[in-house]
The first five atom37 places (N, CA, C, CB, O) and aatype in JSON, in Angstrom:
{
  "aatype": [20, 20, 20, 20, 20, 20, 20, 20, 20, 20, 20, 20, 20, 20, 20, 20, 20, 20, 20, 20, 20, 20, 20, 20, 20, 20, 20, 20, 20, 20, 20, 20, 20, 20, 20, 20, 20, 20, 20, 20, 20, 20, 20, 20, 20, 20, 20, 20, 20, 20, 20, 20, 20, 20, 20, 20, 20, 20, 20, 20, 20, 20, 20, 20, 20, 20, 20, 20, 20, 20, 20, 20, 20, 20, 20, 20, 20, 20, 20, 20, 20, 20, 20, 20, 20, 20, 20, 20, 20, 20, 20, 20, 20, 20, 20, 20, 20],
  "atom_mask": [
    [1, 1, 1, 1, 1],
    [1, 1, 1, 1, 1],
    [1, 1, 1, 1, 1],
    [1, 1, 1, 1, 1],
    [1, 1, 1, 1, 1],
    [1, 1, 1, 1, 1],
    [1, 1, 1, 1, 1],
    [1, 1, 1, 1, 1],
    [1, 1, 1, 1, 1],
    [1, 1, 1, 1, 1],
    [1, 1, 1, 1, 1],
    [1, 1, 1, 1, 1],
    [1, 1, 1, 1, 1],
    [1, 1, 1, 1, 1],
    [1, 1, 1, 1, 1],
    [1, 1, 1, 1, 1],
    [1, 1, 1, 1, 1],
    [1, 1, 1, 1, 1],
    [1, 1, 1, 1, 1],
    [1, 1, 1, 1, 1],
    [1, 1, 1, 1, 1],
    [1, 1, 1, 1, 1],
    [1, 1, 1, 1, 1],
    [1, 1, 1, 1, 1],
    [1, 1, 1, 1, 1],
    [1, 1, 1, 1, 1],
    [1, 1, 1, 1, 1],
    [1, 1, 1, 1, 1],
    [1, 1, 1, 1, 1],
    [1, 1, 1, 1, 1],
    [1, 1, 1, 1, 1],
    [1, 1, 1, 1, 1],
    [1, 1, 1, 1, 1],
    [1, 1, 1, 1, 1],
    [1, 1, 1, 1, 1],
    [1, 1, 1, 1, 1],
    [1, 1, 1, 1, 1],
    [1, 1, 1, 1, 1],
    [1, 1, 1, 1, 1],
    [1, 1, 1, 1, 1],
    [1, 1, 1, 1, 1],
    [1, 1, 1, 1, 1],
    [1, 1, 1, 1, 1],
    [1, 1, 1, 1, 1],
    [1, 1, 1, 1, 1],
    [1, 1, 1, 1, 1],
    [1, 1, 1, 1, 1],
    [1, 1, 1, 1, 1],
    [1, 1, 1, 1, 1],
    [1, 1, 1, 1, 1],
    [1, 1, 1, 1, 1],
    [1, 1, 1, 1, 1],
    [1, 1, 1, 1, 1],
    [1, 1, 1, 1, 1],
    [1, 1, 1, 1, 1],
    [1, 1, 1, 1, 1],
    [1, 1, 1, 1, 1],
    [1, 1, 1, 1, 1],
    [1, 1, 1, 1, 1],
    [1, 1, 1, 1, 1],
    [1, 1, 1, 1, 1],
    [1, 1, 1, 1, 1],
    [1, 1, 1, 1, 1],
    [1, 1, 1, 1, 1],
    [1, 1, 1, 1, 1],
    [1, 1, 1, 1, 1],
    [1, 1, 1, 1, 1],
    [1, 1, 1, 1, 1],
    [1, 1, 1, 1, 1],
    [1, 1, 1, 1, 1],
    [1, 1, 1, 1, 1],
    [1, 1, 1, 1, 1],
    [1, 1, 1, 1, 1],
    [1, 1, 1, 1, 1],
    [1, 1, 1, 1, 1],
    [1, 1, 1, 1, 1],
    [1, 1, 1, 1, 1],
    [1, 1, 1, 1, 1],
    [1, 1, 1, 1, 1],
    [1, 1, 1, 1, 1],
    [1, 1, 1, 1, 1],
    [1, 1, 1, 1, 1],
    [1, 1, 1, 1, 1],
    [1, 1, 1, 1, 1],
    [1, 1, 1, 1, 1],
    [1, 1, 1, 1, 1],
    [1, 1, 1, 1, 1],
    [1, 1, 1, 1, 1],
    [1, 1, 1, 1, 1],
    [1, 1, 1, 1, 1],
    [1, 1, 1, 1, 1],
    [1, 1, 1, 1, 1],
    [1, 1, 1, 1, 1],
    [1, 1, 1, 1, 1],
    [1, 1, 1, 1, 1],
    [1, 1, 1, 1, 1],
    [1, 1, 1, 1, 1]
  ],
  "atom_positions": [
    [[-14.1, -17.97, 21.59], [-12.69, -18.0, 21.2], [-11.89, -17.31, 22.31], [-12.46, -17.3, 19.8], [-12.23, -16.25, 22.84]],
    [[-10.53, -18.2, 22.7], [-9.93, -17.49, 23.79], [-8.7, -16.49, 23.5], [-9.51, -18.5, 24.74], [-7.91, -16.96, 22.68]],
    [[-8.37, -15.29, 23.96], [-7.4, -14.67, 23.6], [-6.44, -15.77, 22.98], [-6.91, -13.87, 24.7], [-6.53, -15.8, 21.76]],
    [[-5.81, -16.41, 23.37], [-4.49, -17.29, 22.33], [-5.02, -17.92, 20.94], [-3.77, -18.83, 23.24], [-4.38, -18.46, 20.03]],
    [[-6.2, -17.7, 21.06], [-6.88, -18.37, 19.77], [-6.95, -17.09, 18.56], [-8.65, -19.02, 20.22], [-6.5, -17.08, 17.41]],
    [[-7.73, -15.99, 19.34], [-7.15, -14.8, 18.45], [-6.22, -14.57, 18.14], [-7.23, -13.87, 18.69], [-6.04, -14.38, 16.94]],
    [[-4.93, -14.44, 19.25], [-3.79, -14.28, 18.67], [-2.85, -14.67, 17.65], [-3.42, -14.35, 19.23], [-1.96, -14.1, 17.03]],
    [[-3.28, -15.67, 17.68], [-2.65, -17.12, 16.59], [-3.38, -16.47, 15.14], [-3.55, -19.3, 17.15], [-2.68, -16.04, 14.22]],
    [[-4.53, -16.48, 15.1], [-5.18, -15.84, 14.12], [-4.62, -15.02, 13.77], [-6.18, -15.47, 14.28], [-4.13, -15.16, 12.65]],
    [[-4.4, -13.87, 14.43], [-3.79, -12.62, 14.16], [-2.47, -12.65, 13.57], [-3.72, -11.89, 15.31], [-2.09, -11.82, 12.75]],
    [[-1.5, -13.98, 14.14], [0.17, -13.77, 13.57], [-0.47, -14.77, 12.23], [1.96, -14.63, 14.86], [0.22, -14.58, 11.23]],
    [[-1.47, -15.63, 12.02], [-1.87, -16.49, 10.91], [-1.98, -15.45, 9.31], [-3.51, -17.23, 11.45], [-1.46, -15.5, 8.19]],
    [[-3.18, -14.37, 10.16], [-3.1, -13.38, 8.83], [-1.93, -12.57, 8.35], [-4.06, -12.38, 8.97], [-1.68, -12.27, 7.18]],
    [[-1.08, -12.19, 9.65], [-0.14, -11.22, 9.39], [1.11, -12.31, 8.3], [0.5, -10.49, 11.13], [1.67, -11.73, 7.36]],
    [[1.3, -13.2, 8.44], [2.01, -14.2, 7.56], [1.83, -14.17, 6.72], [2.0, -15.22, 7.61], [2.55, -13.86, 5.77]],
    [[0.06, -14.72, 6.79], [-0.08, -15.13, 5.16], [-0.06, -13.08, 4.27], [-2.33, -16.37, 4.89], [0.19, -12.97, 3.07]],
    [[-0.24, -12.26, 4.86], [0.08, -10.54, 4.68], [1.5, -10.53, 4.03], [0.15, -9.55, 6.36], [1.61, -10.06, 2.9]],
    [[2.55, -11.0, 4.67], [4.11, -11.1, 4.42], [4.64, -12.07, 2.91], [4.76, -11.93, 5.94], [5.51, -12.02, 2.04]],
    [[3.56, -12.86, 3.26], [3.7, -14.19, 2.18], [3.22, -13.06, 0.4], [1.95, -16.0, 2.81], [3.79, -12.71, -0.63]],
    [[2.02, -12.96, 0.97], [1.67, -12.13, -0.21], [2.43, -10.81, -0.83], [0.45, -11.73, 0.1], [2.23, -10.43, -1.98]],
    [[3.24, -10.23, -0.01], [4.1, -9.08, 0.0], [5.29, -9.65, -0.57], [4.33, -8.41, 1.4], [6.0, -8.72, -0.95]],
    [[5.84, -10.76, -0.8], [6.88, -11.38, -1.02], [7.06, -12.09, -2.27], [7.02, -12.1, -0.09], [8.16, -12.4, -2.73]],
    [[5.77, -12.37, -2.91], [5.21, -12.65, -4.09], [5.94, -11.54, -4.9], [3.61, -12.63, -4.07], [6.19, -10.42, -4.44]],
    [[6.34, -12.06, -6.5], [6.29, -10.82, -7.41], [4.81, -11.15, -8.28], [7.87, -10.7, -8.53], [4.29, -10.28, -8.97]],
    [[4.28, -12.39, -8.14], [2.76, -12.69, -9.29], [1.82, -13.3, -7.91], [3.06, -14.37, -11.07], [2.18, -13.96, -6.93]],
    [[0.56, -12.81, -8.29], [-0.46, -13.35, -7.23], [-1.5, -14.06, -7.82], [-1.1, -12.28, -6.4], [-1.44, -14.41, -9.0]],
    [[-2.29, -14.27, -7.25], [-3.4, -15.14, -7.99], [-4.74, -13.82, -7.68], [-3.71, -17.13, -7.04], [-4.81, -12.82, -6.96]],
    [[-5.61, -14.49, -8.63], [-6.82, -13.52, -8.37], [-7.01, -13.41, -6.73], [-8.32, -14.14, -9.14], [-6.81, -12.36, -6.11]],
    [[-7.39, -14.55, -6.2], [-7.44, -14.34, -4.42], [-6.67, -13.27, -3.67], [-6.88, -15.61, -3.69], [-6.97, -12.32, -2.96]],
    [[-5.47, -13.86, -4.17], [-4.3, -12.71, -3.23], [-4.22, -11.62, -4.08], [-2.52, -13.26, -2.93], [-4.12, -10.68, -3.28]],
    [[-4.2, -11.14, -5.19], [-4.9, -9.69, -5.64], [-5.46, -9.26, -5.21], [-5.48, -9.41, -6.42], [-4.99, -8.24, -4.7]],
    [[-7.01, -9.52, -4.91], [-8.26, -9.22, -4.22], [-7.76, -8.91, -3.0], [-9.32, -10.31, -4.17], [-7.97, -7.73, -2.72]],
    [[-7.06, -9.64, -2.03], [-6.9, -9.27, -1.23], [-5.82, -8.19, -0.56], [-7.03, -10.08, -1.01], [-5.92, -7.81, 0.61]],
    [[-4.56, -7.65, -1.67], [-3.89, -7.13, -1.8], [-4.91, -5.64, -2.23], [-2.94, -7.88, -2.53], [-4.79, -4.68, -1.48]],
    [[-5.59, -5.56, -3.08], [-5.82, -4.5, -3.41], [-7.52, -4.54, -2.49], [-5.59, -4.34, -5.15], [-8.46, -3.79, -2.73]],
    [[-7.49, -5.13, -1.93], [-8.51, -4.97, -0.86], [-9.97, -4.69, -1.79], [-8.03, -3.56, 0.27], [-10.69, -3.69, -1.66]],
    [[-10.21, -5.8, -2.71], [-11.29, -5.89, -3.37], [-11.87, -6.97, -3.25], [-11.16, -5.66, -4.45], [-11.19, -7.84, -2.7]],
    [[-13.27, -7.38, -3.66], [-13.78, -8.68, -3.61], [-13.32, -9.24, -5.01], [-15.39, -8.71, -3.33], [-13.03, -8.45, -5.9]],
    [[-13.26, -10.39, -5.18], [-13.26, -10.8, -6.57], [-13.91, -10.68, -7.27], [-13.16, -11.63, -6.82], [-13.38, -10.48, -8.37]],
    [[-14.94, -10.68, -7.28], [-16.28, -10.13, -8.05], [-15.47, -8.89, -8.97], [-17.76, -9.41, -6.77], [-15.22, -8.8, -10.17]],
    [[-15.19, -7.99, -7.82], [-14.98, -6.76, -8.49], [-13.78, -6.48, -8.94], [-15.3, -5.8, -7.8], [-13.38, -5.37, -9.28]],
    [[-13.11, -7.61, -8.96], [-11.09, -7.6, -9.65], [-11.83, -8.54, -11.01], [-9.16, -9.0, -8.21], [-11.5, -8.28, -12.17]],
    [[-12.65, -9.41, -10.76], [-13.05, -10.17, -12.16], [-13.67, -9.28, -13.28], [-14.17, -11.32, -11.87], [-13.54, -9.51, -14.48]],
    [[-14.37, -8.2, -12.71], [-15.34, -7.11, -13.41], [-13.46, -6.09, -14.2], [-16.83, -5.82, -11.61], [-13.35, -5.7, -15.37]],
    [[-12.6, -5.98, -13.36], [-11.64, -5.11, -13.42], [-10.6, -5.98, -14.99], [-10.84, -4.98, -11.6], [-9.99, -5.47, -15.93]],
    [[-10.78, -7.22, -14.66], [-10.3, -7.91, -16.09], [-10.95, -7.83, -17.3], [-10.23, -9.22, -16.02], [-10.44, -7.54, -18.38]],
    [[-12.35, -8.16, -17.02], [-13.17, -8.28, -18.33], [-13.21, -7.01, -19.14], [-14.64, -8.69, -18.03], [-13.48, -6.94, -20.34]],
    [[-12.93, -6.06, -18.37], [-13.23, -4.79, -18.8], [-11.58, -4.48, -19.69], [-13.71, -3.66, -17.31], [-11.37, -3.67, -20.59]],
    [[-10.73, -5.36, -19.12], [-9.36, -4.59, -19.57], [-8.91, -3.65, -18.97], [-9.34, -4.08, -20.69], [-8.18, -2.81, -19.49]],
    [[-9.36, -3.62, -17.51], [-9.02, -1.87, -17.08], [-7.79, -2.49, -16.11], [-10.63, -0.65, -15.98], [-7.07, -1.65, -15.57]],
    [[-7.6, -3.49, -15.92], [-6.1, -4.02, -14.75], [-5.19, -5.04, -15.77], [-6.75, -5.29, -12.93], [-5.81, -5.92, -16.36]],
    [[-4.27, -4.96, -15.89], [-3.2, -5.91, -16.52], [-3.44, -7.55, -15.55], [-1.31, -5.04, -16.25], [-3.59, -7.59, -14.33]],
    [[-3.42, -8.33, -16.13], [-3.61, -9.57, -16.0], [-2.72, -10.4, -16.79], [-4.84, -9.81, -16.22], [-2.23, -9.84, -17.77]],
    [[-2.35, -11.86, -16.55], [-1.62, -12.97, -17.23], [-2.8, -14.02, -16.92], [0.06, -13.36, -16.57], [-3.51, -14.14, -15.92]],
    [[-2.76, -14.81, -18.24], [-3.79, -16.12, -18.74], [-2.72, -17.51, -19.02], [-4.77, -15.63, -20.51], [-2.95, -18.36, -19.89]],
    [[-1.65, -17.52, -18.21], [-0.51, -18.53, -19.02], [-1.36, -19.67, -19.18], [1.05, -18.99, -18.14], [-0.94, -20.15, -20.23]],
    [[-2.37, -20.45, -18.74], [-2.94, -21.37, -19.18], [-4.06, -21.46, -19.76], [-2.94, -21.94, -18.54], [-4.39, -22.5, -20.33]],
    [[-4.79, -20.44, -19.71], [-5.75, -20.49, -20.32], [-7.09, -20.08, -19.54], [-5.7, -21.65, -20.81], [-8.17, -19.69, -19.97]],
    [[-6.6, -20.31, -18.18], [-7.83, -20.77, -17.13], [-7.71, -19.82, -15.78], [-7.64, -22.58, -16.63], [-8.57, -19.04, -15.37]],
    [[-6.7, -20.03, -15.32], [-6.61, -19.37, -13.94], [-5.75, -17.52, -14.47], [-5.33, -20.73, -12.62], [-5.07, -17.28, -15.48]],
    [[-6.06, -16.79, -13.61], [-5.48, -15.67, -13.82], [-4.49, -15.09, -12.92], [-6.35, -14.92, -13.97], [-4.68, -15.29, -11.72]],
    [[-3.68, -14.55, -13.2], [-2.34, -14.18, -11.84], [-2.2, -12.47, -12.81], [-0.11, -15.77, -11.86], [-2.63, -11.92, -13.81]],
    [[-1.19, -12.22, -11.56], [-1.41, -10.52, -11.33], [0.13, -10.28, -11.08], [-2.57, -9.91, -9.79], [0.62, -11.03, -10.23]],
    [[1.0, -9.34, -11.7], [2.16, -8.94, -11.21], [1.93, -8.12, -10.38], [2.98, -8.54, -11.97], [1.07, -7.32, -10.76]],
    [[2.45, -7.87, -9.09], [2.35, -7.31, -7.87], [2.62, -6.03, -8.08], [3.11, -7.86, -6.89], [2.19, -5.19, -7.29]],
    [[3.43, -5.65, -9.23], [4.56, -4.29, -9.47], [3.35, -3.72, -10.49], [6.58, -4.65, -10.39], [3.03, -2.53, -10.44]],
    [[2.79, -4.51, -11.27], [1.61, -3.63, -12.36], [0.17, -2.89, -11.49], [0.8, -5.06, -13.68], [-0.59, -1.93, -11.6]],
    [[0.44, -4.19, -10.49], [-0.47, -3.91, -9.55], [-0.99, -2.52, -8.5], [-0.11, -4.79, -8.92], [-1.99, -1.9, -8.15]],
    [[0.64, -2.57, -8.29], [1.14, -0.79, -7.53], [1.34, 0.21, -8.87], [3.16, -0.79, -6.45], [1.4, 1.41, -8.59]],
    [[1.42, -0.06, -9.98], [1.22, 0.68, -10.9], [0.06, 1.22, -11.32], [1.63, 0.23, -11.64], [-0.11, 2.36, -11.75]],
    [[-0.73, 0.37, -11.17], [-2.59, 0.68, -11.76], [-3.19, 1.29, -10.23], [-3.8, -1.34, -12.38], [-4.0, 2.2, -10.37]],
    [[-2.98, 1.01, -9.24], [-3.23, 2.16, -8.24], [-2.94, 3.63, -7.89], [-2.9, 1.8, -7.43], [-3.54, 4.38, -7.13]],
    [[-1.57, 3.9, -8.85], [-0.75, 4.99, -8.68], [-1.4, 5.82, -9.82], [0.87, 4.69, -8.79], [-1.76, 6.99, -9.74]],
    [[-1.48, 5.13, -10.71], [-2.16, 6.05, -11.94], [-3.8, 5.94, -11.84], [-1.64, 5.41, -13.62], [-4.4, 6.22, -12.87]],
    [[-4.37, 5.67, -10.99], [-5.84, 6.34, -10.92], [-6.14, 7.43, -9.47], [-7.04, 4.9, -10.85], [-7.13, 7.53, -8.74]],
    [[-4.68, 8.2, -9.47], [-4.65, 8.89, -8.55], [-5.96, 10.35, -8.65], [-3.11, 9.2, -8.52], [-6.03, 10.89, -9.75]],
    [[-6.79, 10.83, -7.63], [-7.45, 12.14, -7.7], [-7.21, 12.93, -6.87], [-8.62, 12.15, -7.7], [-7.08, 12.85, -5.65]],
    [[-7.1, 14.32, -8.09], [-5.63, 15.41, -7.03], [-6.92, 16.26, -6.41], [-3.96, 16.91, -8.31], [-8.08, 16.41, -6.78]],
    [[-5.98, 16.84, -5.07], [-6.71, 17.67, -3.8], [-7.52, 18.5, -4.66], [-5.66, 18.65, -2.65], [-7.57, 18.5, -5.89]],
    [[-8.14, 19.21, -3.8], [-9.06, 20.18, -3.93], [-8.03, 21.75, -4.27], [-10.06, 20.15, -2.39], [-8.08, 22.67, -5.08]],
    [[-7.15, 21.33, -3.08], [-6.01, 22.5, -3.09], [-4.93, 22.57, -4.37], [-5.07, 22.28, -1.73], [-4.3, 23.53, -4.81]],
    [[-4.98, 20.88, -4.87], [-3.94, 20.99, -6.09], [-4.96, 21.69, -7.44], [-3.2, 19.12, -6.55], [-4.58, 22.49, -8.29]],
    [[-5.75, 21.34, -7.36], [-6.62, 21.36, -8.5], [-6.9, 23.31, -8.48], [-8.26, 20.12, -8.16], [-6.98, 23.91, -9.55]],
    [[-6.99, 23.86, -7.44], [-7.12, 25.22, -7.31], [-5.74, 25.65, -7.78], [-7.53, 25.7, -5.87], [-5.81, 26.34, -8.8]],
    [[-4.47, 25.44, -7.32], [-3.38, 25.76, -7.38], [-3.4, 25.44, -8.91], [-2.45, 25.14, -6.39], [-2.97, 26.48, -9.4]],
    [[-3.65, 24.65, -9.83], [-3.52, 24.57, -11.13], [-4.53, 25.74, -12.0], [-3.81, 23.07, -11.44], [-4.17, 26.13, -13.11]],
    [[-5.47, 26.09, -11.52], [-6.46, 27.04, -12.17], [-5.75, 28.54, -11.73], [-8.22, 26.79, -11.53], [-6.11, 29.47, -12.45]],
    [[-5.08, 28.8, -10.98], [-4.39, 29.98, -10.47], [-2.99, 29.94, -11.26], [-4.22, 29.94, -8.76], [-2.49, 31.02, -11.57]],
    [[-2.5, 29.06, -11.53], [-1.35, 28.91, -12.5], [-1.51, 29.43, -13.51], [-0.98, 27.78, -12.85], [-0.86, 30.37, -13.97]],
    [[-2.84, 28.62, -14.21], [-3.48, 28.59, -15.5], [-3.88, 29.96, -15.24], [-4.66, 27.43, -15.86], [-2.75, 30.43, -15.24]],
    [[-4.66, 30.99, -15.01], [-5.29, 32.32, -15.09], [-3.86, 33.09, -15.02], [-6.51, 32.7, -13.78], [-3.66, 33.57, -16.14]],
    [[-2.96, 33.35, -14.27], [-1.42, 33.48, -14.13], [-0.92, 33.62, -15.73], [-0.69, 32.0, -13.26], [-0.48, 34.7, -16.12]],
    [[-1.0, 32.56, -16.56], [-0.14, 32.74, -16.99], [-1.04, 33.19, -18.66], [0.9, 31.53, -16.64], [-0.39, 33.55, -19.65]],
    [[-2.49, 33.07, -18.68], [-2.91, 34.03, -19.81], [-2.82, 35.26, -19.37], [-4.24, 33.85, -20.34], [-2.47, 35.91, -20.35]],
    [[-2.96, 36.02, -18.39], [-3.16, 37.41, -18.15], [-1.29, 37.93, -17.93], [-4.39, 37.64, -16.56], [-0.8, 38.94, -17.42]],
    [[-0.74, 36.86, -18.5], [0.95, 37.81, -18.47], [1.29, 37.26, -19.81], [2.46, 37.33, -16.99], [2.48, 37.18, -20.13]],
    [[-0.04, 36.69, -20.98], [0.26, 36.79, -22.12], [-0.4, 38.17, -22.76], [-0.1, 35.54, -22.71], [-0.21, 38.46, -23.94]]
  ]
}
């Protein structure tokens, strides 16, 4: 493959990147690839009920992009430093009861 062949590639993905960013509903594919999973493991993420999903037909599955940045935000795990800073709070404030 010659450099212009990569390159092309390169503005090919960055598009179809923009395309998907521009979406407010995705399909399982562009989920997967938005949340940088295989499908396998976004299909495992439905069955379970653990990601919001739409079934409008019955068959294919699509993803709101916004629930999407929602279910990433809330399986956040706090620092080492936040988690200390909360036990120093917590000891703080029985020993000034």
């Amino acid at each position: 493959m010659n450099s212009i062949e990569k390159k092309l590639l390169d503005i090919e993905a960055l598009v179809k990147k923009q395309y998907v960013l521009s979406k407010n509903f995705l399909t399982l594919e562009e989920a997967a690839g938005y949340l940088n999973l295989s499908k396998s493991a976004l299909y495992k993420l439905t069955s379970s009920k653990e990601i919001p999903y739409y079934v409008p037909g019955g068959k294919i599955i699509y993803f709101r992009r916004a629930e999407l940045d929602s279910w990433l935000l809330s399986n956040r795990v706090s620092s080492t430093e936040e988690l200390n800073s909360e036990v120093n709070d917590y000891i703080n404030r029985i020993l000034k009861a």
